[in-house]
Short mmCIF file of C-alpha atoms and ligand atoms in Angstrom, two decimals:
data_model
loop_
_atom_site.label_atom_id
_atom_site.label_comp_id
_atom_site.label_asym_id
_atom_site.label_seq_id
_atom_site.Cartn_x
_atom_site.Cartn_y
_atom_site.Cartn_z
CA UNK A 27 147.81 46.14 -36.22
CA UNK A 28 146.33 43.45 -34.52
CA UNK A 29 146.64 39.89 -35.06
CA UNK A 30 143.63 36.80 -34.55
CA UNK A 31 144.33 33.80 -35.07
CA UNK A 32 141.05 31.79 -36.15
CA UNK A 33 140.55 27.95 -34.78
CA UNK A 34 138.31 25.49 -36.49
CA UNK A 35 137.91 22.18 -34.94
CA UNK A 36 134.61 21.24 -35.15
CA UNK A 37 134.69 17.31 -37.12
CA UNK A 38 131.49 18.23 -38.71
CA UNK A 39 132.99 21.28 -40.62
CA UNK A 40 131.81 19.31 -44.18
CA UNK A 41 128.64 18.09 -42.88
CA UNK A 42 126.26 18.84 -46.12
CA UNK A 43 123.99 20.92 -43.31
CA UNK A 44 126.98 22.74 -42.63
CA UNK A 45 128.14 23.61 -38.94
CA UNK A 46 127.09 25.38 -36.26
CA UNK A 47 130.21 26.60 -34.68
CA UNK A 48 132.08 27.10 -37.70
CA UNK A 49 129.03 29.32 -39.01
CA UNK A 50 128.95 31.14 -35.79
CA UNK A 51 133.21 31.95 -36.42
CA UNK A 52 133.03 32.74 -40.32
CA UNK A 53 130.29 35.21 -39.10
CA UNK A 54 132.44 36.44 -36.12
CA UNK A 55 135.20 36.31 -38.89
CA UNK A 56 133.15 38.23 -41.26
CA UNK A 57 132.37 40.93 -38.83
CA UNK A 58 135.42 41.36 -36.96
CA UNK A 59 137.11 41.99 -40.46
CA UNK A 60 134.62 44.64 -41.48
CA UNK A 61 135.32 46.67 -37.87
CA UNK A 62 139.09 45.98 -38.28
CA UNK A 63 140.24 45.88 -41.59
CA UNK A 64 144.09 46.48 -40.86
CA UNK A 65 144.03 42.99 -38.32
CA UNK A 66 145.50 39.78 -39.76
CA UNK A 67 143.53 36.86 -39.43
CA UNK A 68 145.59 33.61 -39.04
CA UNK A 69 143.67 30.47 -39.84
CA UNK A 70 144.19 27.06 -38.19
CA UNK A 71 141.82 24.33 -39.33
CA UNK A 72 142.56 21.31 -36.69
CA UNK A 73 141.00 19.51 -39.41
CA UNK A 74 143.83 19.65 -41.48
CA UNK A 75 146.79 21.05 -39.77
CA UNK A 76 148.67 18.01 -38.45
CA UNK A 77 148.88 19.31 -34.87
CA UNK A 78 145.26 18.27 -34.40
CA UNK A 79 145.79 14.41 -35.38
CA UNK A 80 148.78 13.41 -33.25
CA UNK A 81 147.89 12.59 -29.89
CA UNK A 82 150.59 12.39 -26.79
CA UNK A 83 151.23 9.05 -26.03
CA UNK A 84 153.89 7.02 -24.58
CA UNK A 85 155.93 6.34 -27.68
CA UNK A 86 155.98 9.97 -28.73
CA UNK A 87 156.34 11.46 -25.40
CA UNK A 88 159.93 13.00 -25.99
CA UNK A 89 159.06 14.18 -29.50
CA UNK A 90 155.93 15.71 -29.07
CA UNK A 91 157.23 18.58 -27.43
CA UNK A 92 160.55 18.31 -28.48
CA UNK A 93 160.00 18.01 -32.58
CA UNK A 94 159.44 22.09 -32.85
CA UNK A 95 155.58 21.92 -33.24
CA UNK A 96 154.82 22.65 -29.57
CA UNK A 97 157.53 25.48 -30.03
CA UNK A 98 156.29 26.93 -33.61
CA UNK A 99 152.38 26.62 -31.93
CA UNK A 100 153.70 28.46 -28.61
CA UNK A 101 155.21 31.17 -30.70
CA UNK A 102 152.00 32.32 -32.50
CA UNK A 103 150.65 32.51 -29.61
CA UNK A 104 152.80 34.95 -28.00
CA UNK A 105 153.09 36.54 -31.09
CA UNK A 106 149.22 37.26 -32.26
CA UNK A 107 146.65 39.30 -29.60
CA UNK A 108 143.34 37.11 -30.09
CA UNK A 109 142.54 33.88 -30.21
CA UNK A 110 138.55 32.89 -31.71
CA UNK A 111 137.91 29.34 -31.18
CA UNK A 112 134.61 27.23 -32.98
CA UNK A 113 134.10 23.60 -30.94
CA UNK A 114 131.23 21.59 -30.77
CA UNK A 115 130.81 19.09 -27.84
CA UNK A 116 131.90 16.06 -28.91
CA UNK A 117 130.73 12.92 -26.35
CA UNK A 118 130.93 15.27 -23.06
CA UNK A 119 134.02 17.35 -24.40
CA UNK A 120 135.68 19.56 -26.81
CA UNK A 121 136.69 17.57 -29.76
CA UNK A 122 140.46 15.11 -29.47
CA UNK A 123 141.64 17.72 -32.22
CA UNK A 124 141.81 20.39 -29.99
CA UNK A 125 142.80 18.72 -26.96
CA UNK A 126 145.75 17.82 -29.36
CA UNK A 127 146.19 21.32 -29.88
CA UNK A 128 146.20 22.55 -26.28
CA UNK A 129 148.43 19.35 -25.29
CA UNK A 130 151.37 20.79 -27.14
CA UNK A 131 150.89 24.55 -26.03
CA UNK A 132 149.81 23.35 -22.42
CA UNK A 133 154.09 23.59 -21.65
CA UNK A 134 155.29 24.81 -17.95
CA UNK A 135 157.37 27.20 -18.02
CA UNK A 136 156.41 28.30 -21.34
CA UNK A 137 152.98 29.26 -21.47
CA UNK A 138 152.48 28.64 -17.74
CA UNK A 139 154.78 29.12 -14.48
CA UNK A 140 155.23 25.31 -12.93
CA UNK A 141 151.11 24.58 -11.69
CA UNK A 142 152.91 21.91 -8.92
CA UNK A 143 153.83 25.20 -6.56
CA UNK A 144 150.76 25.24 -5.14
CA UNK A 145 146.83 25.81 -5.19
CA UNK A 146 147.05 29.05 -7.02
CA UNK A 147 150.67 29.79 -7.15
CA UNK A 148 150.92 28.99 -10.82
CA UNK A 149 150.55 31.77 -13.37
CA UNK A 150 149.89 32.25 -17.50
CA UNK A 151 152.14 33.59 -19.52
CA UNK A 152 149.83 34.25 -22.34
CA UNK A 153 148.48 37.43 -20.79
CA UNK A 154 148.70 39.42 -24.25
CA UNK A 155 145.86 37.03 -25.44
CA UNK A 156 142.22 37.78 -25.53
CA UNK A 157 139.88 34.56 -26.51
CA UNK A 158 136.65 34.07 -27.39
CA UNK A 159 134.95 30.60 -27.58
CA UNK A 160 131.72 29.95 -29.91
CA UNK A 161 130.59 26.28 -29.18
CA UNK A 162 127.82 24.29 -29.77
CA UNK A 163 126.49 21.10 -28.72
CA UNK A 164 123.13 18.83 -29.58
CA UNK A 165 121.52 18.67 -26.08
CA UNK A 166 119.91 21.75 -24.31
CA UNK A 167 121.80 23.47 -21.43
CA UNK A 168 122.03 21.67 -18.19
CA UNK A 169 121.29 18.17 -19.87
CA UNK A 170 124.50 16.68 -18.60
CA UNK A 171 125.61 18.42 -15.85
CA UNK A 172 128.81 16.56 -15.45
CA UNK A 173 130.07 17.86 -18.95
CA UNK A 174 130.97 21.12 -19.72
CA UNK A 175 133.14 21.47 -22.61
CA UNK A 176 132.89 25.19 -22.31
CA UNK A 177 133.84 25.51 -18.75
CA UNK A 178 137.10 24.01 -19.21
CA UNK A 179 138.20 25.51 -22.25
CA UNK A 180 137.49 29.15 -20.38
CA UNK A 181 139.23 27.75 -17.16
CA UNK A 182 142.06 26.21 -19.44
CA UNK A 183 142.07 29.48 -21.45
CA UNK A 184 142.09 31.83 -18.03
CA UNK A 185 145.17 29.27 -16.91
CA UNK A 186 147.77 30.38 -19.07
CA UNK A 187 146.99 33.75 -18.62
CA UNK A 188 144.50 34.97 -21.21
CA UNK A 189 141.75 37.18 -20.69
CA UNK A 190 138.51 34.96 -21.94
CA UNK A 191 135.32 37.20 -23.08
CA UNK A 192 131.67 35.87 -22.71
CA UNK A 193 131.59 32.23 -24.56
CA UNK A 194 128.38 31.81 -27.32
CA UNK A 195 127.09 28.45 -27.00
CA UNK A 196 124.36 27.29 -29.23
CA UNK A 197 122.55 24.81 -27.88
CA UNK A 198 120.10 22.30 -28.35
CA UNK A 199 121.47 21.95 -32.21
CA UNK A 200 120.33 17.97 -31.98
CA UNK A 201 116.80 18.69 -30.08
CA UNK A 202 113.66 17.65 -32.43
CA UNK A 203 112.79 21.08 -33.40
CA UNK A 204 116.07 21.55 -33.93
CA UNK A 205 117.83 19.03 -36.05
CA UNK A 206 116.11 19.41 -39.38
CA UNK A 207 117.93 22.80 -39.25
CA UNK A 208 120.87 23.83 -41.46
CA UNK A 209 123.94 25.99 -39.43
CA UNK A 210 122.90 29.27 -40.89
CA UNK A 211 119.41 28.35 -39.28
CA UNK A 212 120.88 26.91 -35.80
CA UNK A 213 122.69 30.06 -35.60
CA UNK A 214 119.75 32.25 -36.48
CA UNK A 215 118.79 33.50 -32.79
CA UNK A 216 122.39 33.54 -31.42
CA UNK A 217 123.60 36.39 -34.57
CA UNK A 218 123.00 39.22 -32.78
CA UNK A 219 124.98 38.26 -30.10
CA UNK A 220 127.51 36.51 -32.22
CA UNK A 221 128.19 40.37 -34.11
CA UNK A 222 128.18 42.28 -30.68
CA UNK A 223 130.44 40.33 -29.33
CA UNK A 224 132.89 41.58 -32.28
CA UNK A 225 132.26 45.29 -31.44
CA UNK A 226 134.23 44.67 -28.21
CA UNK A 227 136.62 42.53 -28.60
C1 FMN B 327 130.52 11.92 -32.56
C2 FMN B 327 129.60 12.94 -31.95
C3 FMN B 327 129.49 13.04 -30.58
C4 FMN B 327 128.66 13.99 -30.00
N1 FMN B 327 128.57 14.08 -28.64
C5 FMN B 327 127.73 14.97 -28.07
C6 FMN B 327 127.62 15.08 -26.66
O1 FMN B 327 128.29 14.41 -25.91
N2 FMN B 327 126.75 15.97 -26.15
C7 FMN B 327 125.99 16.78 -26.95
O2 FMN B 327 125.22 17.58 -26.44
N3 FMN B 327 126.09 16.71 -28.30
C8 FMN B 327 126.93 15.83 -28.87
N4 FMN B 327 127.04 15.76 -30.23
C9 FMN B 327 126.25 16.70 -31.06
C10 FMN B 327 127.07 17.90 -31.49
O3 FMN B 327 127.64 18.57 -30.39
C11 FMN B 327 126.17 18.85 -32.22
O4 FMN B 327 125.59 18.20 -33.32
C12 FMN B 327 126.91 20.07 -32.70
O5 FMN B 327 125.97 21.05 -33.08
C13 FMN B 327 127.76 19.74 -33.90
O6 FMN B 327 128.71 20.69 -34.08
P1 FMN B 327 128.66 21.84 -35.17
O7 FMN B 327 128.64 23.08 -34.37
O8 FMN B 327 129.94 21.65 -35.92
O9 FMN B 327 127.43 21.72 -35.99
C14 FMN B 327 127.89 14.84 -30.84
C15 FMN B 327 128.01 14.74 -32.23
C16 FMN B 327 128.86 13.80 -32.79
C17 FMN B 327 128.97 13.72 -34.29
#
């Protein structure tokens, strides 16, 4: 039996439109579960689960990894096989939720070997997890080249080890003939690929 843990961190989850990214993962979800009905899904709503509102800073420098969370976090990973992630781009990057996340399971020596040891000498220690990312963002493709929220979660991802199948990214959510649209709509064209993508992962 295989385990997937489910990540939600998009801050528009309750928009009264809904959300694109989170629609894209309960349908992921949905599908997944129908192919594999002896996996466990593990949710983790960044939204809620304190790990995504404490940021690192320099008066909780010692605690943050040192308080258990980073350990408990660390520990599903190592202990679950997949990893689905839904994040929007949120001003030129993956929403502070999820950074918060990664910043307490980004640990040398614990998910990765020390990444000081040279170009390309470090290595993951997540390799039992497979990830896939569905993300979304308001401008088209290519509109800010210098942003790529999707780029480093896969390189981030591919760091510590885990193998990271083809990202979704739907696009253009914020674009005129876009916008009026509800999630399920913004989704609409990306579904097929959103339900294939289940069939091999
Ligand atoms: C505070 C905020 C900042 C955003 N920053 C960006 C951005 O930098 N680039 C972009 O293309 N879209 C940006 N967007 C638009 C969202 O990425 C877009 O609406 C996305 O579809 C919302 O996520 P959802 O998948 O949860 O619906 C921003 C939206 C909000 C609310």
């Amino acid at each position: 039996m295989k385990k997937v843990l489910y990540i939600y961190a998009s801050p528009l989850m309750t928009n009264p439109k809904g959300s694109s990214c989170t629609e894209a993962l309960n349908l992921f979800k949905k599908e997944y579960e129908k192919l594999n009905p002896t996996h466990e899904s593990i949710i983790l709503d960044l939204n809620k689960d304190p790990i995504g509102q404490a940021s690192l800073t320099a008066h909780n420098f010692e605690a943050f990894f040192n308080c258990g969370k980073s350990d408990k976090h660390i520990q599903q990973l190592k202990s679950i096989d997949k990893v689905v992630i839904a994040s929007p781009m949120i001003n030129f990057n993956y929403p502070s939720t999820l950074k918060n996340y990664l910043d307490r399971i980004l640990v040398a020596n614990k998910t990765f070997k020390y990444k000081y040891d040279g170009k390309g000498e470090s290595e993951g220690l997540l390799k039992n997890l497979k990830v896939q990312l569905l993300m979304s963002q308001g401008a088209t493709l290519g509109w800010y080249p210098f942003a790529s929220h999707v780029d480093t979660l896969v390189g981030t991802w591919k760091f510590v080890g885990a193998k990271v199948t083809k990202p979704i990214l739907i696009h253009g959510t914020k674009i005129p003939e876009n916008i009026q649209k509800n999630s399920q709509e913004q989704i609409k064209n990306h579904k097929e690929k959103i339900i294939e993508a289940t069939k091999t992962f």
